[in-house]
PDB file of C-alpha atoms and ligand atoms in Angstrom:
ATOM      1  CA  MET A   1      67.018   7.056-137.521  1.00  0.00           C
ATOM      2  CA  MET A   2      68.217   9.801-140.750  1.00  0.00           C
ATOM      3  CA  THR A   3      68.537   7.055-143.182  1.00  0.00           C
ATOM      4  CA  CYS A   4      65.275   5.628-142.267  1.00  0.00           C
ATOM      5  CA  LYS A   5      63.857   8.703-142.818  1.00  0.00           C
ATOM      6  CA  SER A   6      65.266   9.347-146.203  1.00  0.00           C
ATOM      7  CA  ILE A   7      64.294   5.844-147.095  1.00  0.00           C
ATOM      8  CA  SER A   8      60.528   6.547-146.218  1.00  0.00           C
ATOM      9  CA  PHE A   9      60.877   9.809-148.183  1.00  0.00           C
ATOM     10  CA  LEU A  10      62.535   8.296-151.422  1.00  0.00           C
ATOM     11  CA  PHE A  11      59.748   5.550-151.345  1.00  0.00           C
ATOM     12  CA  LEU A  12      57.393   8.274-151.063  1.00  0.00           C
ATOM     13  CA  ILE A  13      58.432  10.155-153.905  1.00  0.00           C
ATOM     14  CA  VAL A  14      58.628   6.743-155.856  1.00  0.00           C
ATOM     15  CA  PHE A  15      54.860   6.076-155.015  1.00  0.00           C
ATOM     16  CA  VAL A  16      53.935   9.644-155.742  1.00  0.00           C
ATOM     17  CA  CYS A  17      55.321   9.144-159.300  1.00  0.00           C
ATOM     18  CA  SER A  18      53.970   5.617-159.865  1.00  0.00           C
ATOM     19  CA  SER A  19      50.791   6.808-158.524  1.00  0.00           C
ATOM     20  CA  ALA A  20      50.846   9.576-161.104  1.00  0.00           C
ATOM     21  CA  ILE A  21      51.405   7.025-163.656  1.00  0.00           C
ATOM     22  CA  ASP A  22      48.640   4.927-162.357  1.00  0.00           C
ATOM     23  CA  VAL A  23      45.976   7.551-162.869  1.00  0.00           C
ATOM     24  CA  GLU A  24      47.183   8.700-165.899  1.00  0.00           C
ATOM     25  CA  GLY A  25      47.108   5.155-166.950  1.00  0.00           C
ATOM     26  CA  ARG A  26      43.223   5.105-166.277  1.00  0.00           C
ATOM     27  CA  LEU A  27      42.511   7.985-168.272  1.00  0.00           C
ATOM     28  CA  TYR A  28      43.162   5.458-171.248  1.00  0.00           C
ATOM     29  CA  ASP A  29      41.801   2.597-169.420  1.00  0.00           C
ATOM     30  CA  GLY A  30      38.396   2.711-168.169  1.00  0.00           C
ATOM     31  CA  GLN A  31      38.227  -0.553-166.367  1.00  0.00           C
ATOM     32  CA  SER A  32      41.555   0.092-164.929  1.00  0.00           C
ATOM     33  CA  LYS A  33      42.636  -2.135-161.766  1.00  0.00           C
ATOM     34  CA  GLY A  34      44.398  -0.559-158.462  1.00  0.00           C
ATOM     35  CA  ASN A  35      47.700  -1.405-159.313  1.00  0.00           C
ATOM     36  CA  ILE A  36      48.865  -1.201-156.108  1.00  0.00           C
ATOM     37  CA  LYS A  37      48.416  -4.368-154.305  1.00  0.00           C
ATOM     38  CA  ASN A  38      48.801  -4.986-150.655  1.00  0.00           C
ATOM     39  CA  ASP A  39      46.744  -8.077-150.137  1.00  0.00           C
ATOM     40  CA  GLY A  40      45.316 -10.970-152.020  1.00  0.00           C
ATOM     41  CA  SER A  41      41.871  -9.127-152.726  1.00  0.00           C
ATOM     42  CA  ASN A  42      42.391  -6.692-155.276  1.00  0.00           C
ATOM     43  CA  ALA A  43      38.805  -7.167-156.555  1.00  0.00           C
ATOM     44  CA  ASP A  44      37.775  -4.389-154.151  1.00  0.00           C
ATOM     45  CA  GLN A  45      40.430  -2.339-154.550  1.00  0.00           C
ATOM     46  CA  ASN A  46      39.351  -0.642-158.477  1.00  0.00           C
ATOM     47  CA  ASN A  47      37.403   2.400-156.979  1.00  0.00           C
ATOM     48  CA  ILE A  48      40.365   3.232-154.664  1.00  0.00           C
ATOM     49  CA  THR A  49      41.184   7.297-155.150  1.00  0.00           C
ATOM     50  CA  ALA A  50      44.871   8.145-155.355  1.00  0.00           C
ATOM     51  CA  SER A  51      44.603   9.575-151.971  1.00  0.00           C
ATOM     52  CA  SER A  52      43.571   6.882-150.260  1.00  0.00           C
ATOM     53  CA  LYS A  53      46.202   4.747-151.960  1.00  0.00           C
ATOM     54  CA  LEU A  54      48.896   7.234-150.507  1.00  0.00           C
ATOM     55  CA  ASN A  55      47.538   6.966-147.388  1.00  0.00           C
ATOM     56  CA  THR A  56      47.558   3.213-147.092  1.00  0.00           C
ATOM     57  CA  PHE A  57      51.073   3.126-148.937  1.00  0.00           C
ATOM     58  CA  ILE A  58      52.126   5.374-146.342  1.00  0.00           C
ATOM     59  CA  GLN A  59      50.958   3.218-143.252  1.00  0.00           C
ATOM     60  CA  SER A  60      52.785   0.033-145.184  1.00  0.00           C
ATOM     61  CA  ALA A  61      55.728   1.943-146.084  1.00  0.00           C
ATOM     62  CA  SER A  62      56.157   3.046-142.017  1.00  0.00           C
ATOM     63  CA  SER A  63      55.394   0.084-140.815  1.00  0.00           C
ATOM     64  CA  SER A  64      56.923  -2.787-143.048  1.00  0.00           C
ATOM     65  CA  GLY A  65      58.375  -1.685-146.104  1.00  0.00           C
ATOM     66  CA  GLY A  66      55.640  -2.890-148.139  1.00  0.00           C
ATOM     67  CA  SER A  67      52.675  -4.901-146.927  1.00  0.00           C
ATOM     68  CA  SER A  68      50.368  -3.694-144.244  1.00  0.00           C
ATOM     69  CA  MET A  69      50.361  -4.924-140.838  1.00  0.00           C
ATOM     70  CA  CYS A  70      46.647  -5.450-140.628  1.00  0.00           C
ATOM     71  CA  ASP A  71      46.818  -7.613-143.867  1.00  0.00           C
ATOM     72  CA  HIS A  72      48.514 -10.204-141.706  1.00  0.00           C
ATOM     73  CA  ILE A  73      45.475 -10.878-139.936  1.00  0.00           C
ATOM     74  CA  ARG A  74      43.352 -11.035-143.136  1.00  0.00           C
ATOM     75  CA  PRO A  75      41.050  -7.542-142.469  1.00  0.00           C
ATOM     76  CA  ASP A  76      38.162  -9.098-144.432  1.00  0.00           C
ATOM     77  CA  GLU A  77      37.520 -11.608-142.059  1.00  0.00           C
ATOM     78  CA  LEU A  78      37.096  -9.356-139.335  1.00  0.00           C
ATOM     79  CA  PRO A  79      33.559  -9.013-137.629  1.00  0.00           C
ATOM     80  CA  SER A  80      31.764  -5.938-139.439  1.00  0.00           C
ATOM     81  CA  GLU A  81      31.851  -4.064-136.244  1.00  0.00           C
ATOM     82  CA  CYS A  82      35.413  -3.919-136.241  1.00  0.00           C
ATOM     83  CA  ASP A  83      38.230  -1.982-138.144  1.00  0.00           C
ATOM     84  CA  CYS A  84      41.994  -2.968-138.276  1.00  0.00           C
ATOM     85  CA  ARG A  85      44.792   0.105-138.471  1.00  0.00           C
ATOM     86  CA  GLU A  86      48.372   0.193-137.833  1.00  0.00           C
ATOM     87  CA  GLY A  87      49.795   0.838-134.061  1.00  0.00           C
ATOM     88  CA  SER A  88      51.772   3.999-133.123  1.00  0.00           C
ATOM     89  CA  GLU A  89      54.742   1.267-131.991  1.00  0.00           C
ATOM     90  CA  ARG A  90      56.273   0.190-135.302  1.00  0.00           C
ATOM     91  CA  TYR A  91      55.204  -3.698-136.031  1.00  0.00           C
ATOM     92  CA  SER A  92      52.136  -3.606-134.186  1.00  0.00           C
ATOM     93  CA  LEU A  93      48.242  -3.036-134.954  1.00  0.00           C
ATOM     94  CA  ILE A  94      45.205  -2.102-133.663  1.00  0.00           C
ATOM     95  CA  ILE A  95      41.734  -3.821-134.119  1.00  0.00           C
ATOM     96  CA  GLU A  96      38.847  -1.446-132.794  1.00  0.00           C
ATOM     97  CA  CYS A  97      35.128  -2.859-132.357  1.00  0.00           C
ATOM     98  CA  LEU A  98      31.788  -1.148-131.089  1.00  0.00           C
ATOM     99  CA  LYS A  99      29.947  -4.310-131.046  1.00  0.00           C
ATOM    100  CA  PRO A 100      25.964  -3.763-130.056  1.00  0.00           C
ATOM    101  CA  PHE A 101      24.259  -6.727-128.512  1.00  0.00           C
ATOM    102  CA  ASN A 102      20.661  -6.803-128.850  1.00  0.00           C
ATOM    103  CA  SER A 103      19.012  -9.837-126.424  1.00  0.00           C
ATOM    104  CA  THR A 104      16.660  -9.448-123.740  1.00  0.00           C
ATOM    105  CA  TYR A 105      19.455 -10.711-121.188  1.00  0.00           C
ATOM    106  CA  PHE A 106      21.988  -8.656-122.621  1.00  0.00           C
ATOM    107  CA  ASN A 107      21.343  -5.054-124.424  1.00  0.00           C
ATOM    108  CA  ASP A 108      24.347  -3.055-124.624  1.00  0.00           C
ATOM    109  CA  THR A 109      26.841  -1.827-126.796  1.00  0.00           C
ATOM    110  CA  ILE A 110      30.323  -2.995-126.128  1.00  0.00           C
ATOM    111  CA  GLY A 111      33.580  -1.486-127.352  1.00  0.00           C
ATOM    112  CA  MET A 112      36.834  -3.368-127.835  1.00  0.00           C
ATOM    113  CA  LYS A 113      40.446  -2.390-128.313  1.00  0.00           C
ATOM    114  CA  ILE A 114      42.937  -5.016-128.962  1.00  0.00           C
ATOM    115  CA  ASP A 115      46.448  -4.034-129.570  1.00  0.00           C
ATOM    116  CA  ILE A 116      48.752  -6.874-130.892  1.00  0.00           C
ATOM    117  CA  ASP A 117      52.823  -6.651-130.741  1.00  0.00           C
ATOM    118  CA  PRO A 118      53.616  -9.707-132.567  1.00  0.00           C
ATOM    119  CA  CYS A 119      57.172  -9.036-133.030  1.00  0.00           C
ATOM    120  CA  ASN A 120      57.731  -7.986-129.138  1.00  0.00           C
ATOM    121  CA  LYS A 121      61.404  -9.738-128.479  1.00  0.00           C
ATOM    122  CA  ASP A 122      60.088 -11.450-125.046  1.00  0.00           C
ATOM    123  CA  GLY A 123      57.134 -12.932-127.240  1.00  0.00           C
ATOM    124  CA  SER A 124      54.326 -11.923-128.907  1.00  0.00           C
ATOM    125  CA  LYS A 125      51.977  -9.608-126.849  1.00  0.00           C
ATOM    126  CA  VAL A 126      48.731  -8.165-126.668  1.00  0.00           C
ATOM    127  CA  SER A 127      46.762  -5.724-124.599  1.00  0.00           C
ATOM    128  CA  ILE A 128      42.945  -5.281-124.294  1.00  0.00           C
ATOM    129  CA  ASP A 129      40.592  -2.532-123.561  1.00  0.00           C
ATOM    130  CA  VAL A 130      36.952  -3.120-122.499  1.00  0.00           C
ATOM    131  CA  THR A 131      34.429  -0.479-122.540  1.00  0.00           C
ATOM    132  CA  GLU A 132      30.926   0.237-122.113  1.00  0.00           C
ATOM    133  CA  LYS A 133      29.270   3.582-122.293  1.00  0.00           C
ATOM    134  CA  ASP A 134      26.142   3.309-119.657  1.00  0.00           C
ATOM    135  CA  HIS A 135      28.069   2.181-116.740  1.00  0.00           C
ATOM    136  CA  ASN A 136      31.360   4.005-117.545  1.00  0.00           C
ATOM    137  CA  ILE A 137      33.264   0.855-117.647  1.00  0.00           C
ATOM    138  CA  ASP A 138      36.846   0.831-118.895  1.00  0.00           C
ATOM    139  CA  TYR A 139      39.273  -1.828-118.296  1.00  0.00           C
ATOM    140  CA  PRO A 140      42.370  -2.283-119.557  1.00  0.00           C
ATOM    141  CA  ILE A 141      44.147  -5.742-119.830  1.00  0.00           C
ATOM    142  CA  THR A 142      47.929  -5.194-120.450  1.00  0.00           C
ATOM    143  CA  GLY A 143      50.495  -7.637-121.692  1.00  0.00           C
ATOM    144  CA  ILE A 144      49.241 -10.574-122.211  1.00  0.00           C
ATOM    145  CA  ARG A 145      51.619 -13.095-123.322  1.00  0.00           C
ATOM    146  CA  ALA A 146      52.177 -15.940-125.891  1.00  0.00           C
ATOM    147  CA  GLY A 147      51.187 -19.024-123.903  1.00  0.00           C
ATOM    148  CA  GLU A 148      48.261 -17.592-121.956  1.00  0.00           C
ATOM    149  CA  SER A 149      44.535 -18.389-122.229  1.00  0.00           C
ATOM    150  CA  LYS A 150      42.063 -17.117-120.082  1.00  0.00           C
ATOM    151  CA  ASN A 151      38.571 -15.457-119.531  1.00  0.00           C
ATOM    152  CA  ILE A 152      39.441 -12.305-117.588  1.00  0.00           C
ATOM    153  CA  PRO A 153      36.265 -11.050-116.082  1.00  0.00           C
ATOM    154  CA  ILE A 154      35.141  -7.546-116.699  1.00  0.00           C
ATOM    155  CA  PRO A 155      34.470  -5.852-113.514  1.00  0.00           C
ATOM    156  CA  GLY A 156      31.113  -4.413-113.293  1.00  0.00           C
ATOM    157  CA  LEU A 157      29.876  -5.914-116.394  1.00  0.00           C
ATOM    158  CA  SER A 158      27.173  -9.139-115.703  1.00  0.00           C
ATOM    159  CA  MET A 159      23.874 -10.081-116.988  1.00  0.00           C
ATOM    160  CA  ILE A 160      21.296 -11.958-115.238  1.00  0.00           C
ATOM    161  CA  VAL A 161      19.760 -15.265-116.631  1.00  0.00           C
ATOM    162  CA  PRO A 162      16.944 -16.607-115.219  1.00  0.00           C
ATOM    163  CA  THR A 163      17.764 -20.079-113.214  1.00  0.00           C
ATOM    164  CA  ILE A 164      21.227 -19.184-113.338  1.00  0.00           C
ATOM    165  CA  GLY A 165      21.653 -16.201-111.997  1.00  0.00           C
ATOM    166  CA  HIS A 166      24.830 -13.548-112.582  1.00  0.00           C
ATOM    167  CA  VAL A 167      26.657 -14.300-115.593  1.00  0.00           C
ATOM    168  CA  GLY A 168      29.782 -11.943-116.128  1.00  0.00           C
ATOM    169  CA  ILE A 169      31.194 -10.357-119.379  1.00  0.00           C
ATOM    170  CA  ASP A 170      34.628 -11.893-119.704  1.00  0.00           C
ATOM    171  CA  ALA A 171      37.499 -11.155-122.464  1.00  0.00           C
ATOM    172  CA  ALA A 172      38.242 -14.408-124.041  1.00  0.00           C
ATOM    173  CA  VAL A 173      42.049 -14.398-124.859  1.00  0.00           C
ATOM    174  CA  LEU A 174      44.356 -17.269-126.089  1.00  0.00           C
ATOM    175  CA  ILE A 175      47.327 -16.551-127.505  1.00  0.00           C
ATOM    176  CA  SER A 176      49.894 -19.081-128.401  1.00  0.00           C
ATOM    177  CA  GLY A 177      52.803 -19.825-130.761  1.00  0.00           C
ATOM    178  CA  ASN A 178      55.593 -17.536-131.977  1.00  0.00           C
ATOM    179  CA  PRO A 179      55.561 -15.030-134.906  1.00  0.00           C
ATOM    180  CA  ASP A 180      55.743 -17.280-137.404  1.00  0.00           C
ATOM    181  CA  GLN A 181      52.365 -18.940-136.285  1.00  0.00           C
ATOM    182  CA  LEU A 182      50.783 -16.990-133.904  1.00  0.00           C
ATOM    183  CA  THR A 183      47.454 -18.535-132.922  1.00  0.00           C
ATOM    184  CA  LEU A 184      45.149 -15.898-131.401  1.00  0.00           C
ATOM    185  CA  LYS A 185      41.566 -16.277-130.334  1.00  0.00           C
ATOM    186  CA  ILE A 186      40.024 -13.373-128.952  1.00  0.00           C
ATOM    187  CA  GLY A 187      36.753 -11.753-127.898  1.00  0.00           C
ATOM    188  CA  LEU A 188      34.142 -11.689-125.769  1.00  0.00           C
ATOM    189  CA  ASN A 189      32.609 -14.399-123.696  1.00  0.00           C
ATOM    190  CA  ALA A 190      30.169 -14.763-120.627  1.00  0.00           C
ATOM    191  CA  CYS A 191      30.649 -17.297-117.543  1.00  0.00           C
ATOM    192  CA  ALA A 192      28.665 -17.943-114.466  1.00  0.00           C
ATOM    193  CA  GLN A 193      30.644 -19.534-111.549  1.00  0.00           C
ATOM    194  CA  LEU A 194      28.528 -22.402-110.437  1.00  0.00           C
ATOM    195  CA  THR A 195      29.160 -24.547-107.155  1.00  0.00           C
ATOM    196  CA  THR A 196      30.911 -27.336-109.111  1.00  0.00           C
ATOM    197  CA  HIS A 197      32.118 -25.646-112.324  1.00  0.00           C
ATOM    198  CA  GLN A 198      32.091 -22.702-114.576  1.00  0.00           C
ATOM    199  CA  LEU A 199      29.287 -22.352-116.813  1.00  0.00           C
ATOM    200  CA  CYS A 200      29.879 -20.794-120.112  1.00  0.00           C
ATOM    201  CA  ALA A 201      27.798 -18.909-122.514  1.00  0.00           C
ATOM    202  CA  SER A 202      28.327 -21.495-125.560  1.00  0.00           C
ATOM    203  CA  SER A 203      26.240 -23.739-122.735  1.00  0.00           C
ATOM    204  CA  ILE A 204      23.924 -21.442-121.483  1.00  0.00           C
ATOM    205  CA  PRO A 205      20.314 -21.356-123.825  1.00  0.00           C
ATOM    206  CA  GLY A 206      19.420 -17.755-124.506  1.00  0.00           C
ATOM    207  CA  ILE A 207      23.173 -16.280-124.717  1.00  0.00           C
ATOM    208  CA  SER A 208      24.689 -18.996-126.625  1.00  0.00           C
ATOM    209  CA  ASN A 209      23.269 -17.389-130.076  1.00  0.00           C
ATOM    210  CA  ILE A 210      25.428 -13.972-129.012  1.00  0.00           C
ATOM    211  CA  LEU A 211      28.181 -15.328-126.941  1.00  0.00           C
ATOM    212  CA  PRO A 212      30.930 -15.989-127.542  1.00  0.00           C
ATOM    213  CA  TRP A 213      32.136 -13.573-129.996  1.00  0.00           C
ATOM    214  CA  TYR A 214      35.149 -13.768-131.783  1.00  0.00           C
ATOM    215  CA  VAL A 215      37.185 -10.878-133.135  1.00  0.00           C
ATOM    216  CA  LEU A 216      40.156 -12.961-134.065  1.00  0.00           C
ATOM    217  CA  SER A 217      40.249 -16.722-134.472  1.00  0.00           C
ATOM    218  CA  GLY A 218      42.681 -18.123-136.212  1.00  0.00           C
ATOM    219  CA  THR A 219      46.458 -18.885-136.688  1.00  0.00           C
ATOM    220  CA  TYR A 220      48.383 -15.689-138.032  1.00  0.00           C
ATOM    221  CA  SER A 221      51.831 -15.242-139.477  1.00  0.00           C
ATOM    222  CA  PHE A 222      53.923 -12.300-138.871  1.00  0.00           C
ATOM    223  CA  GLY A 223      57.188 -13.796-139.038  1.00  0.00           C
ATOM    224  CA  ASP A 224      58.142 -12.149-142.447  1.00  0.00           C
ATOM    225  CA  ILE A 225      57.822  -8.753-140.483  1.00  0.00           C
ATOM    226  CA  CYS A 226      59.481  -9.830-137.583  1.00  0.00           C
ATOM    227  CA  GLY A 227      62.285 -11.319-138.713  1.00  0.00           C
ATOM    228  CA  SER A 228      62.958  -8.412-140.956  1.00  0.00           C
ATOM    229  CA  LYS A 229      62.723  -6.258-137.954  1.00  0.00           C
ATOM    230  CA  SER A 230      65.708  -8.152-135.865  1.00  0.00           C
ATOM    231  CA  LYS A 231      67.748  -9.552-138.305  1.00  0.00           C
ATOM    232  CA  SER A 232      70.699  -9.196-135.825  1.00  0.00           C
ATOM    233  CA  ASN A 233      68.398 -10.606-133.134  1.00  0.00           C
ATOM    234  CA  ASN A 234      68.574 -14.027-132.168  1.00  0.00           C
ATOM    235  CA  ASN A 235      65.694 -15.734-133.485  1.00  0.00           C
ATOM    236  CA  ASN A 236      65.668 -17.828-129.907  1.00  0.00           C
ATOM    237  CA  ASP A 237      65.088 -14.392-128.302  1.00  0.00           C
ATOM    238  CA  ILE A 238      61.684 -14.335-130.362  1.00  0.00           C
ATOM    239  CA  ASP A 239      60.540 -17.799-129.271  1.00  0.00           C
ATOM    240  CA  ALA A 240      60.962 -17.323-125.852  1.00  0.00           C
ATOM    241  CA  GLY A 241      57.396 -16.123-124.522  1.00  0.00           C
ATOM    242  CA  GLY A 242      56.097 -19.672-125.108  1.00  0.00           C
ATOM    243  CA  SER A 243      56.337 -21.238-127.853  1.00  0.00           C
ATOM    244  CA  LYS A 244      57.522 -24.206-126.655  1.00  0.00           C
ATOM    245  CA  THR A 245      53.962 -24.681-124.421  1.00  0.00           C
ATOM    246  CA  ASN A 246      51.776 -27.384-125.944  1.00  0.00           C
ATOM    247  CA  PRO A 247      49.154 -25.507-127.810  1.00  0.00           C
ATOM    248  CA  PHE A 248      46.379 -28.216-127.527  1.00  0.00           C
ATOM    249  CA  LYS A 249      46.924 -27.717-123.556  1.00  0.00           C
ATOM    250  CA  LEU A 250      46.154 -23.873-124.006  1.00  0.00           C
ATOM    251  CA  GLN A 251      42.911 -24.600-126.201  1.00  0.00           C
ATOM    252  CA  ALA A 252      41.669 -26.658-123.510  1.00  0.00           C
ATOM    253  CA  GLY A 253      42.022 -23.821-121.233  1.00  0.00           C
ATOM    254  CA  VAL A 254      39.514 -21.848-122.696  1.00  0.00           C
ATOM    255  CA  VAL A 255      35.904 -22.682-121.452  1.00  0.00           C
ATOM    256  CA  GLU A 256      33.194 -21.566-124.076  1.00  0.00           C
TER     257      GLU A 256
HETATM  258  C1  LIG B   1      33.342   4.158-158.072  1.00  0.00           C
HETATM  259  O1  LIG B   1      32.785   5.434-157.032  1.00  0.00           O
HETATM  260  C2  LIG B   1      32.059   6.280-157.876  1.00  0.00           C
HETATM  261  C3  LIG B   1      32.053   7.564-157.210  1.00  0.00           C
HETATM  262  O2  LIG B   1      32.008   7.234-155.633  1.00  0.00           O
HETATM  263  C4  LIG B   1      30.991   5.441-158.082  1.00  0.00           C
HETATM  264  O3  LIG B   1      30.044   6.306-158.715  1.00  0.00           O
HETATM  265  C5  LIG B   1      31.033   4.144-158.949  1.00  0.00           C
HETATM  266  O4  LIG B   1      29.805   3.507-159.090  1.00  0.00           O
HETATM  267  C6  LIG B   1      32.169   3.486-158.135  1.00  0.00           C
HETATM  268  N1  LIG B   1      32.407   2.244-159.403  1.00  0.00           N
HETATM  269  C7  LIG B   1      32.685   1.163-158.513  1.00  0.00           C
HETATM  270  C8  LIG B   1      33.140   0.030-159.737  1.00  0.00           C
HETATM  271  O5  LIG B   1      32.280   0.830-157.476  1.00  0.00           O
HETATM  272  C1  LIG B   2      16.078  -5.193-131.106  1.00  0.00           C
HETATM  273  O1  LIG B   2      15.261  -6.151-130.827  1.00  0.00           O
HETATM  274  C2  LIG B   2      14.071  -5.915-130.722  1.00  0.00           C
HETATM  275  C3  LIG B   2      13.310  -6.925-129.812  1.00  0.00           C
HETATM  276  O2  LIG B   2      14.052  -8.138-130.207  1.00  0.00           O
HETATM  277  C4  LIG B   2      14.043  -5.562-132.432  1.00  0.00           C
HETATM  278  O3  LIG B   2      12.268  -5.110-131.853  1.00  0.00           O
HETATM  279  C5  LIG B   2      14.612  -4.314-132.507  1.00  0.00           C
HETATM  280  O4  LIG B   2      14.668  -3.681-133.511  1.00  0.00           O
HETATM  281  C6  LIG B   2      16.572  -4.855-131.935  1.00  0.00           C
HETATM  282  N1  LIG B   2      17.188  -3.564-132.839  1.00  0.00           N
HETATM  283  C7  LIG B   2      17.932  -3.696-133.369  1.00  0.00           C
HETATM  284  C8  LIG B   2      18.840  -2.232-133.471  1.00  0.00           C
HETATM  285  O5  LIG B   2      18.438  -4.524-133.908  1.00  0.00           O
HETATM  286  C1  LIG B   3      17.494  -2.462-126.107  1.00  0.00           C
HETATM  287  O1  LIG B   3      17.344  -1.402-125.516  1.00  0.00           O
HETATM  288  C2  LIG B   3      16.831  -0.672-126.497  1.00  0.00           C
HETATM  289  C3  LIG B   3      16.882   1.340-125.802  1.00  0.00           C
HETATM  290  O2  LIG B   3      16.986   0.908-124.318  1.00  0.00           O
HETATM  291  C4  LIG B   3      14.979  -0.699-126.568  1.00  0.00           C
HETATM  292  O3  LIG B   3      14.832  -0.026-127.855  1.00  0.00           O
HETATM  293  C5  LIG B   3      15.311  -2.347-127.364  1.00  0.00           C
HETATM  294  O4  LIG B   3      13.860  -2.806-127.453  1.00  0.00           O
HETATM  295  C6  LIG B   3      16.029  -3.073-126.075  1.00  0.00           C
HETATM  296  N1  LIG B   3      16.164  -4.728-127.147  1.00  0.00           N
HETATM  297  C7  LIG B   3      15.629  -5.797-126.167  1.00  0.00           C
HETATM  298  C8  LIG B   3      15.864  -7.084-127.202  1.00  0.00           C
HETATM  299  O5  LIG B   3      15.206  -5.640-125.092  1.00  0.00           O
END
């Protein structure tokens, strides 16, 4: 670990020097662009201060030796109510959202914390924590593995919809694939259990415009990071968590 630390330190020194050069460069170049680039979108980085760059760099350097974990989930595609940051565990990332709903049926603000551990050797793993302040709800859902797909009811959180009755708020989770191609669909949904079937938000007039609400919905690649994490590991270990499951079958499992 000593070597690791000293390597990070070396990186830091190199960065501080290069950022000094960068700042100096700006004095001569009014139109200067951010030289340090950790995602494709350089466009809005041209006004970044040296200190925020330093933070970004330290985060990147300590997580993946160059590119930030959050870049892998295309942070610009997140809902505006959400932010991504590096997790405390190496190669993990945390997305936190505070989503206000302002509908006659559902007038509440829901907090959602999504902890993604794509490189876990037992298969990519997601943990979720759903919170609501007024009713003091804090519901953790831990250790959802690749290969799972479900609407998980949040106890105590529901709304009443005319002609239908109680419609419970769910955490909607789909995780499938392997770190190279990890499909994640994570957010909030609402479903009612009718006598014959489950009826979920997208089919409920008056609710379909607000739910389901997805924080993540797409296929993401963490292969480069997970690979560099465990070169000595057999790749089969990483794949073991359910990559062989048919993703279409899983997809069908999410009732919207
Ligand atoms: C950069 O930030 C300064 C001060 O915050 C602001 O006045 C300026 O308009 C910004 N420039 C760009 C290109 O966003
Ligand atoms: C919430 O909805 C009400 C009624 O539709 C509206 O008057 C109010 O401005 C909305 N508030 C927010 C924060 O959107
Ligand atoms: C939601 O609640 C707030 C405060 O309790 C209220 O001001 C607002 O009008 C409500 N929105 C709707 C759509 O009922």
